[in-house]
mmCIF file of C-alpha atoms in Angstrom:
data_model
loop_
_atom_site.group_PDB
_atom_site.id
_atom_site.type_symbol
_atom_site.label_atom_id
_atom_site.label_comp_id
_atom_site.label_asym_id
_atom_site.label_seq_id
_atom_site.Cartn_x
_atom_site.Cartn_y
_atom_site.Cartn_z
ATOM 1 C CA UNK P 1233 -90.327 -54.527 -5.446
ATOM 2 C CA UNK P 1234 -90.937 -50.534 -6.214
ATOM 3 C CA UNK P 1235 -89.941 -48.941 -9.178
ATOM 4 C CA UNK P 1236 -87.887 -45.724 -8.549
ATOM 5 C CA UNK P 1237 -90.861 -43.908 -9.039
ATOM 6 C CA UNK P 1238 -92.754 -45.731 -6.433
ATOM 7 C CA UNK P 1239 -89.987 -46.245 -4.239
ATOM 8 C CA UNK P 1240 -89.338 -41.799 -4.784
ATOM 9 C CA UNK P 1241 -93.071 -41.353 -3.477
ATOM 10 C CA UNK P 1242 -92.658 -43.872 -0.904
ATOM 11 C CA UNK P 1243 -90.002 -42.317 1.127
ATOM 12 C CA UNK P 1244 -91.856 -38.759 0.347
ATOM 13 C CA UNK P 1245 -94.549 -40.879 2.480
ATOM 14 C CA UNK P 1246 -92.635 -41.870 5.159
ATOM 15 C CA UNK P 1247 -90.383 -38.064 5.213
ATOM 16 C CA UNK P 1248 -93.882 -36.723 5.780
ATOM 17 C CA UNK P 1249 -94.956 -39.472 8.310
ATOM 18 C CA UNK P 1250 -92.097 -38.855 10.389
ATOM 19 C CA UNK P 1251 -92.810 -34.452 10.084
ATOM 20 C CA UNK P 1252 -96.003 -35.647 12.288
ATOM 21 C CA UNK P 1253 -94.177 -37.670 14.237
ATOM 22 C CA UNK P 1254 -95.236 -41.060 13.337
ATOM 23 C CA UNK P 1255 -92.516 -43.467 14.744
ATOM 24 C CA UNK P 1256 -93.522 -46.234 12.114
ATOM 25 C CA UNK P 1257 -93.320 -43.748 8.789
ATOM 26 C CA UNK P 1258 -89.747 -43.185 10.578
ATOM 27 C CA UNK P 1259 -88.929 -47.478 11.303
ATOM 28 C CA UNK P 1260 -89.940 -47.878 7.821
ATOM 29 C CA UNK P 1261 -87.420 -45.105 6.417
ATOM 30 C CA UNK P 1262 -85.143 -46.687 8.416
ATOM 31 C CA UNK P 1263 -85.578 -50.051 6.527
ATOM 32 C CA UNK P 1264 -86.101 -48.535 3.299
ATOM 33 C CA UNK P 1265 -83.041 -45.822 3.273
ATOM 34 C CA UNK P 1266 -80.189 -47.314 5.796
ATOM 35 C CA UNK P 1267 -78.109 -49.339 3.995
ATOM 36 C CA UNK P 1268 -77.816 -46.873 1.198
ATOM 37 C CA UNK P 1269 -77.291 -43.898 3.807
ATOM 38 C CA UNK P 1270 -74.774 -46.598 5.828
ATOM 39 C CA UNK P 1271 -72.434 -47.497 2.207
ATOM 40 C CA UNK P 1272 -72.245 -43.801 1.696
ATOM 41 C CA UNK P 1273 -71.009 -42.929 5.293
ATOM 42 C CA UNK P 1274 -68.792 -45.679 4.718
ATOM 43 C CA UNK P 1275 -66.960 -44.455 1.775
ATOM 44 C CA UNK P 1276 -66.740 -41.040 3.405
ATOM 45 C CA UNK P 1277 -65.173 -41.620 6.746
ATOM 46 C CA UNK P 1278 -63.503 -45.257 5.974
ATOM 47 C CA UNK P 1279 -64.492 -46.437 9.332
ATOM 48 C CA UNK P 1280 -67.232 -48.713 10.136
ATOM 49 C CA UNK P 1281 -67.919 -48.235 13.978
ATOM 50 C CA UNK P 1282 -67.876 -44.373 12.873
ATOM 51 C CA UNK P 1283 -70.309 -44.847 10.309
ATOM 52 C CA UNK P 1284 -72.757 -46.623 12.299
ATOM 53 C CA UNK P 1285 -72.315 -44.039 14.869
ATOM 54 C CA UNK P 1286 -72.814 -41.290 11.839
ATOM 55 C CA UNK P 1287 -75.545 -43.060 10.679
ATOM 56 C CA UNK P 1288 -77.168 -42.931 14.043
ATOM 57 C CA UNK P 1289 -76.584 -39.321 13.819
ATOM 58 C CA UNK P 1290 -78.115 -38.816 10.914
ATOM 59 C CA UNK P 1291 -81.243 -40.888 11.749
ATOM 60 C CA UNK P 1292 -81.558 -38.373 14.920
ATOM 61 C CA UNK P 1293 -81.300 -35.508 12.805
ATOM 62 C CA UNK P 1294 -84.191 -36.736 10.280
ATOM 63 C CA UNK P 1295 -86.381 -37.078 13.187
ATOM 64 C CA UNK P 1296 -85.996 -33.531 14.343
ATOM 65 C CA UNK P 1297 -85.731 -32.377 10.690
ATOM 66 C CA UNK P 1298 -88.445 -34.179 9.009
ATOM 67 C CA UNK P 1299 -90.630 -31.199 8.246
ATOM 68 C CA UNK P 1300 -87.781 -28.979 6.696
ATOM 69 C CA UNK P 1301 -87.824 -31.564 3.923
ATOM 70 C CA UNK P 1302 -89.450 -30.128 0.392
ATOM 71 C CA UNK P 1303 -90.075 -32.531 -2.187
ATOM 72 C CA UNK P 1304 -90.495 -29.833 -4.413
ATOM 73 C CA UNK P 1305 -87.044 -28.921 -3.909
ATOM 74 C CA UNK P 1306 -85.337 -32.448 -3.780
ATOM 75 C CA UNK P 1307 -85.529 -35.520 -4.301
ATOM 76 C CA UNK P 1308 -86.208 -37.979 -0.772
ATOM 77 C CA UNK P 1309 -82.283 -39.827 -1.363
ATOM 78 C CA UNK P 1310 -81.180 -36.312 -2.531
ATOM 79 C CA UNK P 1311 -81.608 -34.978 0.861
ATOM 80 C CA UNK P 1312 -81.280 -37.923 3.137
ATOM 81 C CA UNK P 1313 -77.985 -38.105 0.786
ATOM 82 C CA UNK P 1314 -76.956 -34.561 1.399
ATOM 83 C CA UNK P 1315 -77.910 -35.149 5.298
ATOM 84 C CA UNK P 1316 -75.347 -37.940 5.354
ATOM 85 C CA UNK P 1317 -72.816 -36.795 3.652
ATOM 86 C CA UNK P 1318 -73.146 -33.308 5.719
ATOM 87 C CA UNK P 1319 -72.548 -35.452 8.826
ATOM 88 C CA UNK P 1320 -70.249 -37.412 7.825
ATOM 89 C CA UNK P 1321 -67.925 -34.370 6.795
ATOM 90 C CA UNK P 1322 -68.353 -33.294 10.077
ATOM 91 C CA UNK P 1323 -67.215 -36.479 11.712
ATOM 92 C CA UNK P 1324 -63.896 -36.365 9.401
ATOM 93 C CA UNK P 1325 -63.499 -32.501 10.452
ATOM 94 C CA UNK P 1326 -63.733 -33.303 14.362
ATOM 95 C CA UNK P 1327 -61.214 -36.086 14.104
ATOM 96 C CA UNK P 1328 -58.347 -33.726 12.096
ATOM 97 C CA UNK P 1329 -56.140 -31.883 14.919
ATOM 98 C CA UNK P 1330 -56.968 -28.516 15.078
ATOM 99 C CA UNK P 1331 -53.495 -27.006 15.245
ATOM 100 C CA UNK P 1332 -51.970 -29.503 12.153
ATOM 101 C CA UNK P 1333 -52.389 -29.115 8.629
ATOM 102 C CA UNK P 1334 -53.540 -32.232 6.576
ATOM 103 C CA UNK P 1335 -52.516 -33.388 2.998
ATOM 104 C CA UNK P 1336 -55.454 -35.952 3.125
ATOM 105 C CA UNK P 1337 -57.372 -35.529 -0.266
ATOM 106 C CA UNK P 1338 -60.042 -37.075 0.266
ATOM 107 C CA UNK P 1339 -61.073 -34.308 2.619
ATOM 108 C CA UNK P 1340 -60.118 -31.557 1.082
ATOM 109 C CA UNK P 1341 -62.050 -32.990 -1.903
ATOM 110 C CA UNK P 1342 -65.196 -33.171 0.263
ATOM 111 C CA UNK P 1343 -64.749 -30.164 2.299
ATOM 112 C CA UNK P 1344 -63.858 -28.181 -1.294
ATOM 113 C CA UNK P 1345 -62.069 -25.013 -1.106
ATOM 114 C CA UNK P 1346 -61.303 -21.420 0.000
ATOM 115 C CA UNK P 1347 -60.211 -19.666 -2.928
ATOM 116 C CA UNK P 1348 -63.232 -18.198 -4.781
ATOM 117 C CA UNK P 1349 -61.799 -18.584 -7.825
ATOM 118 C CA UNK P 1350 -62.045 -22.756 -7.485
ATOM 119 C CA UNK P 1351 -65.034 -22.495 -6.277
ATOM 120 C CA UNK P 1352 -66.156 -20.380 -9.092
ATOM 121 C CA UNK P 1353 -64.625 -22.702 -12.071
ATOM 122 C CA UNK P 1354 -66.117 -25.623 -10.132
ATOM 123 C CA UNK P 1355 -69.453 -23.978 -10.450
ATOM 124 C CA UNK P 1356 -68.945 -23.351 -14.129
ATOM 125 C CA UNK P 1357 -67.866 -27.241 -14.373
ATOM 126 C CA UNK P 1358 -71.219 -28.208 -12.515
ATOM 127 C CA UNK P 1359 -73.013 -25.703 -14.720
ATOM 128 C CA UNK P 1360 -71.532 -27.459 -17.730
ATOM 129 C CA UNK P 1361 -72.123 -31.271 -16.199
ATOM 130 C CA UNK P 1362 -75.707 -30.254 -15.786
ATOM 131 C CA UNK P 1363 -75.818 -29.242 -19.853
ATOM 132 C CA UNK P 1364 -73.960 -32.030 -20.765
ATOM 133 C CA UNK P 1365 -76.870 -34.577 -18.742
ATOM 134 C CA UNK P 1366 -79.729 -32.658 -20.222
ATOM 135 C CA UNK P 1367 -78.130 -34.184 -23.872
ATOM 136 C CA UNK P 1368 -78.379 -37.623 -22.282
ATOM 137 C CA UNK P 1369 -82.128 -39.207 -22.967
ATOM 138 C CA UNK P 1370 -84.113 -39.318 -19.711
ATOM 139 C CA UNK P 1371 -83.395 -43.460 -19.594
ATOM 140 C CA UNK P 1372 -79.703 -42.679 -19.592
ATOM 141 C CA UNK P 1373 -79.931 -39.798 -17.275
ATOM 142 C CA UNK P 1374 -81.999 -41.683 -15.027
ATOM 143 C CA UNK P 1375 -79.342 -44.276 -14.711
ATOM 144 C CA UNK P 1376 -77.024 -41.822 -14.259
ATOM 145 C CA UNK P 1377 -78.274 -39.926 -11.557
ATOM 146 C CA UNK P 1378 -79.294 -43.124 -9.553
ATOM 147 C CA UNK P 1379 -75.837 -44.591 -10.371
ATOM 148 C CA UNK P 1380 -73.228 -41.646 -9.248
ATOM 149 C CA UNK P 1381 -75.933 -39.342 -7.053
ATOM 150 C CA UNK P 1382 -77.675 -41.784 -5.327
ATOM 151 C CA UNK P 1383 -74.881 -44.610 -4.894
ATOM 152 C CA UNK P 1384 -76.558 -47.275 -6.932
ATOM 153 C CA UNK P 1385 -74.303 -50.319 -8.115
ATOM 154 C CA UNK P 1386 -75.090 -51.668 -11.358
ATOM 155 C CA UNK P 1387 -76.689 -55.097 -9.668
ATOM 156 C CA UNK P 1388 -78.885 -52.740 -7.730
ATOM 157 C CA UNK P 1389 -80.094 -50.926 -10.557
ATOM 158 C CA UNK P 1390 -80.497 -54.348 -12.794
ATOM 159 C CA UNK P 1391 -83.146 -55.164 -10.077
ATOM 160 C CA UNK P 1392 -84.591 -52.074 -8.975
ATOM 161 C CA UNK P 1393 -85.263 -51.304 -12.977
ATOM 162 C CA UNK P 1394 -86.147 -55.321 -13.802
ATOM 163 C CA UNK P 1395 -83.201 -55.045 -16.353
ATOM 164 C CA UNK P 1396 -79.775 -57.440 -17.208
ATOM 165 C CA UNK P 1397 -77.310 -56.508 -15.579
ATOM 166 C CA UNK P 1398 -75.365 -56.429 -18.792
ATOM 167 C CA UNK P 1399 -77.642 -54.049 -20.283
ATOM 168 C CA UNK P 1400 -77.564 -51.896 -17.667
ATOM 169 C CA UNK P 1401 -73.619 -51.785 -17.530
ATOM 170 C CA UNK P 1402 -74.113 -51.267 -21.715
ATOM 171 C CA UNK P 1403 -76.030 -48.032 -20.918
ATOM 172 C CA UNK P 1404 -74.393 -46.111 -18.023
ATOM 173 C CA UNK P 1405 -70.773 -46.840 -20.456
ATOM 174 C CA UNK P 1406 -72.644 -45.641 -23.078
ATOM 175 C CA UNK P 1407 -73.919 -42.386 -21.295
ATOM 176 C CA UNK P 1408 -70.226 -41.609 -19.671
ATOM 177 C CA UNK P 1409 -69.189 -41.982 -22.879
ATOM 178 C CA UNK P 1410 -71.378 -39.172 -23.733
ATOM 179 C CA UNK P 1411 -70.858 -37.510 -21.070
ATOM 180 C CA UNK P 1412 -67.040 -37.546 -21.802
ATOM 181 C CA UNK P 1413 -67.624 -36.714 -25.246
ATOM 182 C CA UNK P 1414 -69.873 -33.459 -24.113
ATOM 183 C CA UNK P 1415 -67.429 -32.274 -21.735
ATOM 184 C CA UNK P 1416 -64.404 -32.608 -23.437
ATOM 185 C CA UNK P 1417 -65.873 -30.798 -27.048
ATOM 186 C CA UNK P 1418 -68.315 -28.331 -25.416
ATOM 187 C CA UNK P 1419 -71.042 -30.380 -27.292
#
């Protein structure tokens, strides 16, 4: 088993691998990437036969976008992440009727919004999320990201860390806790 620093260079590997064209650097990608890719479609567009078909999609377009990928600019699930979600969004856009408005949150919360002014104090809100981490240590932050960025569940990150499970749950409450206490006193 890789630690997340092992398994971070590893896909970095295979990204790069699949930029030349290497169909195995791409099969192992695949293996190493798809479920976590597949849960998140899942959660976006609440359909399963749609997110296998996204998933597919998004496979395609990491073949043919390989080389754009920078790892100095994200991390490998950060942008196989932001590939999925991106397609997925897409899927859930093509399927709302074009000439009827929709109440569905769950879009609108994806698809965000067109005032300027809520996109502006949900900038200042990220702004203030991304102080409020930095407080965390980089243990807690670490769990964090993995946890809510990357769509870890706390059995997953028991064994991808070698850790109980009860001591992981112990420190991601601890660091919302935090997190809570940050964003709520400007602390």
């Amino acid at each position: 088993m890789l630690d997340a620093t092992q398994r971070h260079q590893y896909l970095i590997d295979q990204l790069h691998g699949c930029a030349q064209g290497d169909s195995r650097a791409f099969e192992r990608l695949y293996r190493a990437s798809c479920t976590h890719l597949y849960a998140q479609l899942l959660r976006i567009v609440r359909d399963e036969g749609a997110a296998q078909d996204c998933l597919q999609h998004v496979f395609i377009r990491i073949w043919h976008a390989a080389d754009q990928y920078d790892a100095t600019r994200a991390k490998p699930m950060t942008w196989l992440s932001t590939l999925a979600r991106n397609i997925g969004i897409d899927w859930l856009r093509r399927q709302k009727p074009q000439d009827a408005t929709t109440d569905e949150p769950l879009l609108a919360t994806l698809l965000g919004t067109d005032d300027p002014e809520d996109d502006s104090i949900s900038y200042q809100q990220n702004g203030k999320l991304k102080d409020c981490l930095d407080t965390l240590s980089r243990h807690q932050r670490q769990l964090m990201e993995m946890a809510y960025f990357q769509g870890m569940t706390h059995s997953e990150l028991a064994h991808s860390l070698s850790q109980p499970l009860g001591s992981v749950k112990s420190w991601i409450r601890r660091g919302l806790e935090r997190l809570k206490t940050c964003l709520t006193n400007g602390i």
